[in-house]
Coordinates of N, CA and C in Angstrom, one line a residue:
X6 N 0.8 -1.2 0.0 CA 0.0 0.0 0.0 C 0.9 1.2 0.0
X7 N 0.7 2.3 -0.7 CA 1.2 3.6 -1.1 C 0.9 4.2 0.5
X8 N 1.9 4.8 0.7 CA 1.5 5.4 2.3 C 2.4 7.0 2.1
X9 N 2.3 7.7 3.2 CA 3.0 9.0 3.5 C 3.6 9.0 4.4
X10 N 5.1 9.3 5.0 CA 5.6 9.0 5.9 C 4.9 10.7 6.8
X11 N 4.5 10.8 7.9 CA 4.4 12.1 8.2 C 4.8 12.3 9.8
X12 N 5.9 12.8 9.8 CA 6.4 13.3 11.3 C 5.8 14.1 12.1
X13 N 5.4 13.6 13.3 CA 4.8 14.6 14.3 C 5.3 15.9 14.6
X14 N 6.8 15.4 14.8 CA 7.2 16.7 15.0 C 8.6 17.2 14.6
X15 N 7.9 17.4 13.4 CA 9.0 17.9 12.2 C 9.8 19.7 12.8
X16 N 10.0 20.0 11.7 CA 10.8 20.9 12.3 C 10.3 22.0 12.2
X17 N 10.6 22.9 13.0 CA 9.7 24.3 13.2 C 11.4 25.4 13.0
X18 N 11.2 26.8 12.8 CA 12.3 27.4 12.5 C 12.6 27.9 13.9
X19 N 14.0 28.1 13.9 CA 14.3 28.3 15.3 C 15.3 29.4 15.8
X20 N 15.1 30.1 16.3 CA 15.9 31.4 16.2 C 16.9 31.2 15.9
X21 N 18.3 31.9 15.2 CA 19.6 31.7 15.2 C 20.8 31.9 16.1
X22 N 19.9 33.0 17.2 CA 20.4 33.1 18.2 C 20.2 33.7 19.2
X23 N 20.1 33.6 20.5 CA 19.5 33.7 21.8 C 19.1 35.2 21.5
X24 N 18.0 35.1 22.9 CA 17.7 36.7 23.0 C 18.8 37.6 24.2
X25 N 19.1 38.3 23.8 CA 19.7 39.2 25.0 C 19.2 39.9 26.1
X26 N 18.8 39.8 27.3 CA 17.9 40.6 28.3 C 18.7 41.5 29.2
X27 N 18.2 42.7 29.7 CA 18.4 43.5 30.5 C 19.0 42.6 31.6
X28 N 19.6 43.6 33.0 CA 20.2 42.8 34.0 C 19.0 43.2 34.7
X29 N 19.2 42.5 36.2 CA 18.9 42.3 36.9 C 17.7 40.9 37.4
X30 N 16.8 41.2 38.0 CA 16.2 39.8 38.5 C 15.1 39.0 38.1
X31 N 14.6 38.0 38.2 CA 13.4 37.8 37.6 C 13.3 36.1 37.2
X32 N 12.1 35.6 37.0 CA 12.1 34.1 36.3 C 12.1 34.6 34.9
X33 N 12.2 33.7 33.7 CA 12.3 32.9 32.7 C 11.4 31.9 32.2
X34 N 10.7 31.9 31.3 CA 9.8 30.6 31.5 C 9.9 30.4 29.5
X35 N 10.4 29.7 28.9 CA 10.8 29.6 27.4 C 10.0 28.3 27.3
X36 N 8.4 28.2 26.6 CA 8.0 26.9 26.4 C 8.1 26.1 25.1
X37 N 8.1 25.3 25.0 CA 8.1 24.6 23.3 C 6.9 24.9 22.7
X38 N 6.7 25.4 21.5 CA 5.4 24.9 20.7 C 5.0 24.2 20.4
X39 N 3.0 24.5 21.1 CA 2.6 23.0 20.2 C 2.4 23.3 19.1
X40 N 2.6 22.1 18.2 CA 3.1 22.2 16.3 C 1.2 21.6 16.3
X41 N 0.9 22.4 15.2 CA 0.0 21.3 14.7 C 0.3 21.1 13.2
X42 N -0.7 20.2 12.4 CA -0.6 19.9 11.1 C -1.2 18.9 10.6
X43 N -1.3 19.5 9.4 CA -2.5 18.1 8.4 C -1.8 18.1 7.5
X44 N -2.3 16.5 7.1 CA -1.9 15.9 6.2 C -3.0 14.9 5.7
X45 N -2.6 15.3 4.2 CA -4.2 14.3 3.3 C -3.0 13.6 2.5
X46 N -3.8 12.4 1.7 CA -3.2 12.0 0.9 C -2.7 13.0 -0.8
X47 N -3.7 13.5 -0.6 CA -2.9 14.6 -2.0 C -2.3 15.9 -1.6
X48 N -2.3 16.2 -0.6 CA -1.6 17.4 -0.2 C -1.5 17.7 1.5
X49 N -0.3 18.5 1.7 CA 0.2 18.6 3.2 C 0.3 19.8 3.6
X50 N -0.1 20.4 4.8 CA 0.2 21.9 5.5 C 0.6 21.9 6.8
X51 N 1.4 23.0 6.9 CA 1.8 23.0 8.4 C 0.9 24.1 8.7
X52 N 0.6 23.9 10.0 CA 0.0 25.4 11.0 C 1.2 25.8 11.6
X53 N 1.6 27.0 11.5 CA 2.8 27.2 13.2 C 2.1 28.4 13.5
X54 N 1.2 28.8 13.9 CA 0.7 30.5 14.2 C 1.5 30.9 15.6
X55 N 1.7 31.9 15.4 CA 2.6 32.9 16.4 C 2.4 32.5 17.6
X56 N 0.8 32.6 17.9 CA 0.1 32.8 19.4 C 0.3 31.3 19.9
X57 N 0.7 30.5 19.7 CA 0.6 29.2 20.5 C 1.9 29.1 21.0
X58 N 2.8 30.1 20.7 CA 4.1 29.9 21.9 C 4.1 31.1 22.8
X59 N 3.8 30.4 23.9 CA 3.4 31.0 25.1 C 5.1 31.2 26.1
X60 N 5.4 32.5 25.7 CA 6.6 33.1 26.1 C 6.6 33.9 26.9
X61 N 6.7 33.7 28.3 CA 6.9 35.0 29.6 C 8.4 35.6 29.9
X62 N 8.8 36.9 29.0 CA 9.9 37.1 29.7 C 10.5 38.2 30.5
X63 N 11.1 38.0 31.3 CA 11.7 38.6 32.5 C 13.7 39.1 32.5
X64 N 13.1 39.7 33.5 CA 14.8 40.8 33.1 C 15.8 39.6 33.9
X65 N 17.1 39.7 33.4 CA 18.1 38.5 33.6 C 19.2 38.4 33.7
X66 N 20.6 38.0 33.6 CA 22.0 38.7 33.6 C 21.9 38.7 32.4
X67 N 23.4 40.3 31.6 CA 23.3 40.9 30.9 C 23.8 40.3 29.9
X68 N 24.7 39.6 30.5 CA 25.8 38.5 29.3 C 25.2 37.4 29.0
X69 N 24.1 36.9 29.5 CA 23.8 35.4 29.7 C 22.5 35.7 28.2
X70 N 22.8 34.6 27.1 CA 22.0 34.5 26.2 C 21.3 32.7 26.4
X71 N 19.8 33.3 26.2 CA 18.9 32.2 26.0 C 18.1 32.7 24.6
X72 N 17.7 31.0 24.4 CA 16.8 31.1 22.9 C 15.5 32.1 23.2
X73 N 15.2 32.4 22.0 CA 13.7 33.3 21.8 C 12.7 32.2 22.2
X74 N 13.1 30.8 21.5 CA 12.0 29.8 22.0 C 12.9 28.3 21.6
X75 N 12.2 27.3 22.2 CA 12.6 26.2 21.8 C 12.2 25.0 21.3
X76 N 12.0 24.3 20.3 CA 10.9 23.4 19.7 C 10.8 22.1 20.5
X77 N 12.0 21.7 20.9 CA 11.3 20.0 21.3 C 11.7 20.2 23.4
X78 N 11.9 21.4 23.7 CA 12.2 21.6 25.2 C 11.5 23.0 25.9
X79 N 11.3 22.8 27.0 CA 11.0 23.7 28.4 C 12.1 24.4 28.8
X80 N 12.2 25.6 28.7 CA 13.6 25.8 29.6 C 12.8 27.4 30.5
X81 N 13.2 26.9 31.7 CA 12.9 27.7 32.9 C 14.4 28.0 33.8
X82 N 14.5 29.6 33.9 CA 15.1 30.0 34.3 C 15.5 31.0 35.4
X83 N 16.0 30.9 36.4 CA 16.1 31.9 37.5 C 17.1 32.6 37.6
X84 N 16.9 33.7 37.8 CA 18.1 35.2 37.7 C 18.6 35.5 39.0
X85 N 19.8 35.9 39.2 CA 20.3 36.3 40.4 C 21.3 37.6 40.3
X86 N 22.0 37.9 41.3 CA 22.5 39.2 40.6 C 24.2 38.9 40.3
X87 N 24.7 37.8 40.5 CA 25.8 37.2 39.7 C 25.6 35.9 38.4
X88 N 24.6 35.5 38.8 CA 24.5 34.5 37.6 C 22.8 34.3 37.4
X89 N 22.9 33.1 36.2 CA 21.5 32.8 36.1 C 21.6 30.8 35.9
X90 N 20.6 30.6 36.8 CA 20.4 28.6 36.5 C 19.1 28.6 35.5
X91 N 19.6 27.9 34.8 CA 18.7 27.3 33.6 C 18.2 25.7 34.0
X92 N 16.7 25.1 34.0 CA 16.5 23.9 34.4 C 16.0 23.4 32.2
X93 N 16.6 22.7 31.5 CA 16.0 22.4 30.4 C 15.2 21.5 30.5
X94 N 13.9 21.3 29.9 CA 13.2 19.6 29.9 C 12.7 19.2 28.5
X95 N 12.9 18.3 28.2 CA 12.6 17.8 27.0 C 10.9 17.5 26.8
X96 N 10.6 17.9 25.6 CA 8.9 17.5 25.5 C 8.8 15.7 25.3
X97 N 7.8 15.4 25.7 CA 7.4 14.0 25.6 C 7.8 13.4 24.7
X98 N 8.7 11.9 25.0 CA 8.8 11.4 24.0 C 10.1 11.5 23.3
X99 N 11.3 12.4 24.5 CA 12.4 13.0 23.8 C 13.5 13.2 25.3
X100 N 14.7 12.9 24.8 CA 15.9 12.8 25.9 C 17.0 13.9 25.5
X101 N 17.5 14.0 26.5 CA 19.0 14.5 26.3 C 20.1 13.1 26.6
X102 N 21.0 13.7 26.4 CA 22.0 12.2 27.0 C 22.1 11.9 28.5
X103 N 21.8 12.9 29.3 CA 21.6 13.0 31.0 C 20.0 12.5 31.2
X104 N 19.5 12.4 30.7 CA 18.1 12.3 30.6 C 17.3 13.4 30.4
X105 N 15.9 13.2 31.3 CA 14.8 14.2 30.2 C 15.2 15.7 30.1
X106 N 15.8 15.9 31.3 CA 15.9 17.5 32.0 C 17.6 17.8 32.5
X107 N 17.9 19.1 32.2 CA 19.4 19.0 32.9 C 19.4 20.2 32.6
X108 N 20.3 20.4 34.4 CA 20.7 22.2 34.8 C 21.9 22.7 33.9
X109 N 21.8 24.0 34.0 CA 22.6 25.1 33.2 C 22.9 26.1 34.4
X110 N 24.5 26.7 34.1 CA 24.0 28.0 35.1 C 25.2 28.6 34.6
X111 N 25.2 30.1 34.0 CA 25.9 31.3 33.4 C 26.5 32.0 34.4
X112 N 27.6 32.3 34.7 CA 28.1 33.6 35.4 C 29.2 34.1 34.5
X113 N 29.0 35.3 34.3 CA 29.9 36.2 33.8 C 29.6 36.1 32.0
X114 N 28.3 35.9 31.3 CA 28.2 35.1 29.8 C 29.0 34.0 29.9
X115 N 29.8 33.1 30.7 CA 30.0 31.9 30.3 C 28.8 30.8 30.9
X116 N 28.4 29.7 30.1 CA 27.8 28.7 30.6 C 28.5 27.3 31.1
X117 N 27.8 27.1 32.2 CA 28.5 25.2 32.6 C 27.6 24.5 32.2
X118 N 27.3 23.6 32.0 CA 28.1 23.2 31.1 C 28.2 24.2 29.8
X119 N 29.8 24.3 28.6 CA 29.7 25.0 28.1 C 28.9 25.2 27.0
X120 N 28.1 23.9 26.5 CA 27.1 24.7 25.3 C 26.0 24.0 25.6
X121 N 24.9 25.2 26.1 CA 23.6 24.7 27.0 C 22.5 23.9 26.0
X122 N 21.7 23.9 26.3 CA 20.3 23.8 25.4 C 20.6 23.0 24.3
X123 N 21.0 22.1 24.7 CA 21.0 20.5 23.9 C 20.2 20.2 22.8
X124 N 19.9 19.8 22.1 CA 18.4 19.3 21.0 C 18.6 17.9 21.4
X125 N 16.8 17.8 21.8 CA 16.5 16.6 22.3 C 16.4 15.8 21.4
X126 N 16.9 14.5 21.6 CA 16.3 13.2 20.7 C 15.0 12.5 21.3
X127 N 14.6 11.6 20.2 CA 13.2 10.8 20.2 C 13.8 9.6 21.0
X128 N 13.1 9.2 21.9 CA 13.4 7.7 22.5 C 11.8 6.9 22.0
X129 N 10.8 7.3 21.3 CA 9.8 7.0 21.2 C 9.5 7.5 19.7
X130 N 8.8 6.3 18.9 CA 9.0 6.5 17.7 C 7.0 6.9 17.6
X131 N 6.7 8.3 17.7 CA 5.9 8.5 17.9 C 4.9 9.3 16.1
X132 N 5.7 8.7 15.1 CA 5.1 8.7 13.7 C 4.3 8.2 13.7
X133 N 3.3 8.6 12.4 CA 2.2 7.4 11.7 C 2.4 7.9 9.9
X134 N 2.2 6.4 9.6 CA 2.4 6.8 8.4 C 0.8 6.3 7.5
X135 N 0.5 7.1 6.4 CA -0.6 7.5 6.0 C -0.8 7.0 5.0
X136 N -1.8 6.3 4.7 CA -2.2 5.3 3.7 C -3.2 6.4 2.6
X137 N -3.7 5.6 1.4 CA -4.3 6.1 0.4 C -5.6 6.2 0.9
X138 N -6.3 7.6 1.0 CA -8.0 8.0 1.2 C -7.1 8.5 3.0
X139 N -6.6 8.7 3.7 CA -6.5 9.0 4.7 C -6.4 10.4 4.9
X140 N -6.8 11.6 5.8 CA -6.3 12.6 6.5 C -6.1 12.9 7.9
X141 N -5.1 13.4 8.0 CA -4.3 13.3 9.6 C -4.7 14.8 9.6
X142 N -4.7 15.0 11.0 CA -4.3 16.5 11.6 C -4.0 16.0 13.4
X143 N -2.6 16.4 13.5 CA -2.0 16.6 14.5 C -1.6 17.3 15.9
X144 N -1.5 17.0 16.9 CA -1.0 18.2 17.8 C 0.1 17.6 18.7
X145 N 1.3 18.0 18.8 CA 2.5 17.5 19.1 C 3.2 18.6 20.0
X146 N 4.5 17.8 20.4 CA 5.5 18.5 21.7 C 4.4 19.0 22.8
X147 N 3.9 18.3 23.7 CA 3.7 18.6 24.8 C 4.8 17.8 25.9
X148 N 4.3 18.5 27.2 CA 5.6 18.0 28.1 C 5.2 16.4 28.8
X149 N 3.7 16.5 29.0 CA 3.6 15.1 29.9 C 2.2 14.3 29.0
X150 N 2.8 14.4 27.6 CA 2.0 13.4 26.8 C 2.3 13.2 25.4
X151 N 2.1 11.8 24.8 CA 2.5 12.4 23.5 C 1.4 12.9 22.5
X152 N 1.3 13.1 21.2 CA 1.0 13.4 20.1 C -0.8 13.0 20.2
X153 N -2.1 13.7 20.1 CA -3.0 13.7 19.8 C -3.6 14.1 18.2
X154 N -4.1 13.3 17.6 CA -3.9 12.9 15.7 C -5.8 12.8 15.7
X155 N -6.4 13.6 14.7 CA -7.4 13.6 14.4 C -7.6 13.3 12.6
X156 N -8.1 12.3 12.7 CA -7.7 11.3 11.8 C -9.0 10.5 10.8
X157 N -8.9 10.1 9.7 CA -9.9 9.9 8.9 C -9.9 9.5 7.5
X158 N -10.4 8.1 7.0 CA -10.1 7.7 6.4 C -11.5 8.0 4.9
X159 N -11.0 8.3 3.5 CA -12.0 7.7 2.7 C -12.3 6.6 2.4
X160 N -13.5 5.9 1.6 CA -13.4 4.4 1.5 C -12.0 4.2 0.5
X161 N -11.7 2.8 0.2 CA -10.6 2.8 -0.5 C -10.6 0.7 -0.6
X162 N -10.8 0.6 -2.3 CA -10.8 -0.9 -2.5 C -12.2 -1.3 -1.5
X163 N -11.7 -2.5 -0.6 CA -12.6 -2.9 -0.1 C -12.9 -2.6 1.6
X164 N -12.4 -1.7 1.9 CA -12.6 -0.6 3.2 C -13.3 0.0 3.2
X165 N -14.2 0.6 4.0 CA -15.7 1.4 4.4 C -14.7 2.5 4.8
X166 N -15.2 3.8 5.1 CA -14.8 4.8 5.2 C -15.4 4.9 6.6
X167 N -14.0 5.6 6.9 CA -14.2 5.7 9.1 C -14.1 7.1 9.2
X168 N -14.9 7.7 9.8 CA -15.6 9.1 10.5 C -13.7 9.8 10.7
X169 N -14.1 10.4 10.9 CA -13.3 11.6 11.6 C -13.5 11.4 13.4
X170 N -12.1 11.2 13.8 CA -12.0 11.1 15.5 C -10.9 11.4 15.7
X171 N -10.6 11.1 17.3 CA -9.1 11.7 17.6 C -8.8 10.3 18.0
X172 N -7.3 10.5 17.9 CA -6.8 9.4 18.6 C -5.4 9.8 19.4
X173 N -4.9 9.2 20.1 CA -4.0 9.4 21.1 C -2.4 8.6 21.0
X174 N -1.3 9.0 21.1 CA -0.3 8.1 21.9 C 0.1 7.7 22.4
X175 N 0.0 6.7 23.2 CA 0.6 6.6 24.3 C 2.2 6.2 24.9
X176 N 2.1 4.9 24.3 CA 3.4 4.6 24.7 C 4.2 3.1 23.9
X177 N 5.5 3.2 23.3 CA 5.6 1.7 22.6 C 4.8 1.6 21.3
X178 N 4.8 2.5 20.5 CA 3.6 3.0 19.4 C 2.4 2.5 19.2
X179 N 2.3 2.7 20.3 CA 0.1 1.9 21.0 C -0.5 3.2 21.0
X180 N -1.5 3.4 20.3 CA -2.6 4.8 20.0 C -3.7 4.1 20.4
X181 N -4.2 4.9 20.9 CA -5.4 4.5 21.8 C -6.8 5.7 21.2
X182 N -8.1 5.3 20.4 CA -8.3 4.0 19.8 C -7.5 3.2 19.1
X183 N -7.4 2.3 18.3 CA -6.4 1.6 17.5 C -6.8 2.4 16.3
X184 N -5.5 2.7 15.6 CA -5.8 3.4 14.2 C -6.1 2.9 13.5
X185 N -6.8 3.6 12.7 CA -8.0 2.8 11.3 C -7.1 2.6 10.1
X186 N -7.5 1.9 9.0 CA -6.9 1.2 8.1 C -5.9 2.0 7.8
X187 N -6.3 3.5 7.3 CA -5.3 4.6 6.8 C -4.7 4.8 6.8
X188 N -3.9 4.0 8.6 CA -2.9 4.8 9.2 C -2.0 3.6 10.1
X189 N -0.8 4.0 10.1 CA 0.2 3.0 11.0 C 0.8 3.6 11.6
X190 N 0.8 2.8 12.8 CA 2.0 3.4 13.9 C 3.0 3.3 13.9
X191 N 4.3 4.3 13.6 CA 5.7 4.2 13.8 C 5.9 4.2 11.7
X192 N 7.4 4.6 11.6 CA 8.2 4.6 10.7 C 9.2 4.4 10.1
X193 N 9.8 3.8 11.5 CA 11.0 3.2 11.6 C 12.2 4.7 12.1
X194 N 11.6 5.6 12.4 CA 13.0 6.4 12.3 C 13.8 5.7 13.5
X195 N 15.1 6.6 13.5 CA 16.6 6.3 14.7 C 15.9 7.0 16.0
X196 N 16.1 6.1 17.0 CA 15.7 6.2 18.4 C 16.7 6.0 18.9
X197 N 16.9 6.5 20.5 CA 17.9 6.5 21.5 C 17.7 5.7 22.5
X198 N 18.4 5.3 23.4 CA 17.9 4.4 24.9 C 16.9 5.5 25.3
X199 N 16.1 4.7 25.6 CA 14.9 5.8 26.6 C 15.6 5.9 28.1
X200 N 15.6 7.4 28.6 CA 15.9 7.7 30.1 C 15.3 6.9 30.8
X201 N 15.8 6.7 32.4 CA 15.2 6.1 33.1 C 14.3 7.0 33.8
X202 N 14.6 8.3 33.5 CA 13.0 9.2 34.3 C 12.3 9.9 32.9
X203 N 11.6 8.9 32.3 CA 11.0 8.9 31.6 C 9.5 9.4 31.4
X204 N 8.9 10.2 30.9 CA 7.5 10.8 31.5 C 6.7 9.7 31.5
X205 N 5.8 9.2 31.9 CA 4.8 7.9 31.7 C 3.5 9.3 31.2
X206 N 3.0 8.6 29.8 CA 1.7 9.4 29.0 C 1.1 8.6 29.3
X207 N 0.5 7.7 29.8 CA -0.3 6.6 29.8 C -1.7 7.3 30.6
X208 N -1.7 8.1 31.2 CA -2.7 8.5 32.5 C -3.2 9.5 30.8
X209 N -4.8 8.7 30.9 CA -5.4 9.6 29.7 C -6.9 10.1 30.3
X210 N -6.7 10.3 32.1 CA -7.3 10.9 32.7 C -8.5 12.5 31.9
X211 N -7.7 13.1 31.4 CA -7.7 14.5 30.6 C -7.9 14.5 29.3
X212 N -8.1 13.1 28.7 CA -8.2 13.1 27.4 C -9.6 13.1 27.5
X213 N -10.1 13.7 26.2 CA -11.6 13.7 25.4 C -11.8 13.0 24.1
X214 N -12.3 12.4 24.2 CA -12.6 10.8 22.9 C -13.6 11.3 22.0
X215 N -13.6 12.0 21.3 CA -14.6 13.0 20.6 C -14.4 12.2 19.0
X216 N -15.9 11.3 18.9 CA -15.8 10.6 17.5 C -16.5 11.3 16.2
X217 N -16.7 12.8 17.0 CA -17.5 13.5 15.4 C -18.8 12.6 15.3
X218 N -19.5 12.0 15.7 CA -21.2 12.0 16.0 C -22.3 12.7 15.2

C-alpha cells in the first residue's frame, strides 16, 4: 500500500540566536510549541501560528544568552545578581543524554556546562504513516504526553470509510483507539535508549474521545 511518511514533530524554524535581556532579577519561562498539522493524501500543510508559543519574559543577567523559543524543550530560568540557573526539559517522548531534564548555570556570559540547550532526541517513535484515502491532523510537543492525531479515512478498494475522531499516543507505538486502516503506527525512524525518568503518558485521565457523532 502507497502510504505517506508524516512526522509529528518535524521541524519548526528556530531562532539563530539567543535573546539578549536587561540585567537584573526575575524568572524565565521559554516553552516549546505545540506544532499542529494536516496531512491528506494529495496534499500537506503545516499550522505554526505565532500565538501558540506561550513566552513570559523577564529581566536577567546581561551577558547570559537564551533562545527566543525552543521546539522539542522547556527551559525555565532563574536570575540572580551574579548568575542565572537554567533547568532544560525535553517534551514528551524525547531525551538528552543525561536524561529528560538537565541544569545550566551562566556567570559572567560563560555557561557550565559549556554549550547549553541540547536538541532533544526521540526515545519514542511516535510517527504514523498514511495510507491512500486517509487525512491526519496533529497536535505534538507537549511535556507530559505524547501526540493527539485527528484522523480519517476515505473508503478505499474494499474498506468502508471511518468518521473523523481523535486518537492518542501513548506509549511503545500503542494509539489508543487503535488506528484505522489509513494509518500506522511508527516509521522506523533512529531512536535513542529511553531515560530512566522517563514521562509515563499513559494516564489519559484528561483526554476527550470526541468521535464526530
Amino acid at each position: 500500500m502507497l502510504s505517506f511518511t508524516f512526522f509529528l514533530c518535524a521541524s519548526a524554524i528556530i531562532a539563530s540566536e539567543g535573546r539578549r535581556l536587561a540585567s537584573g532579577h526575575g524568572d524565565l519561562v521559554v516553552r516549546p510549541k505545540v506544532q499542529s498539522f494536516a496531512l491528506s493524501f494529495e496534499d500537506s500543510a503545516l499550522e505554526d501560528p505565532d500565538d501558540v508559543l506561550l513566552t513570559r519574559i523577564a529581566r536577567s543577567s546581561q551577558r547570559c544568552r537564551i533562545p527566543s523559543h525552543h521546539k522539542d524543550s522547556e527551559i525555565v530560568c532563574k536570575t540572580f545578581p551574579s548568575r542565572m540557573e537554567c533547568v532544560q526539559t525535553c517534551v514528551y517522548g524525547y531525551t538528552l543524554d543525561a536524561g529528560v531534564s538537565k541544569t545550566y548555570e551562566c556567570r559572567d556570559g560563560e555557561w557550565s556546562p559549556n554549550e547549553p540547550f541540547e536538541k532533544c532526541k526521540p526515545y519514542e517513535d511516535m510517527t504514523v504513516a498514511l495510507g491512500p484515502g486517509g487525512k491526519i491532523k496533529c497536535w505534538s510537543n507537549f511535556l507530559d504526553q505524547g501526540p493527539i492525531c485527528e484522523i480519517e479515512c476515505s473508503p478505499y478498494e474494499d474498506k468502508t470509510a471511518v468518521q473523523k475522531r481523535l486518537y492518542r499516543y501513548y506509549a511503545k507505538e500503542e494509539w489508543r483507539p487503535e488506528l484505522p486502516f489509513c494509518a500506522k503506527a511508527g516509521t522506523g525512524i533512529s531512536l535513542v535508549a529511553p531515560p530512566r525518568n522517563a514521562v509515563d503518558g499513559s494516564d489519559d485521565s484528561n483526554f476527550i474521545d470526541n468521535d464526530y457523532d
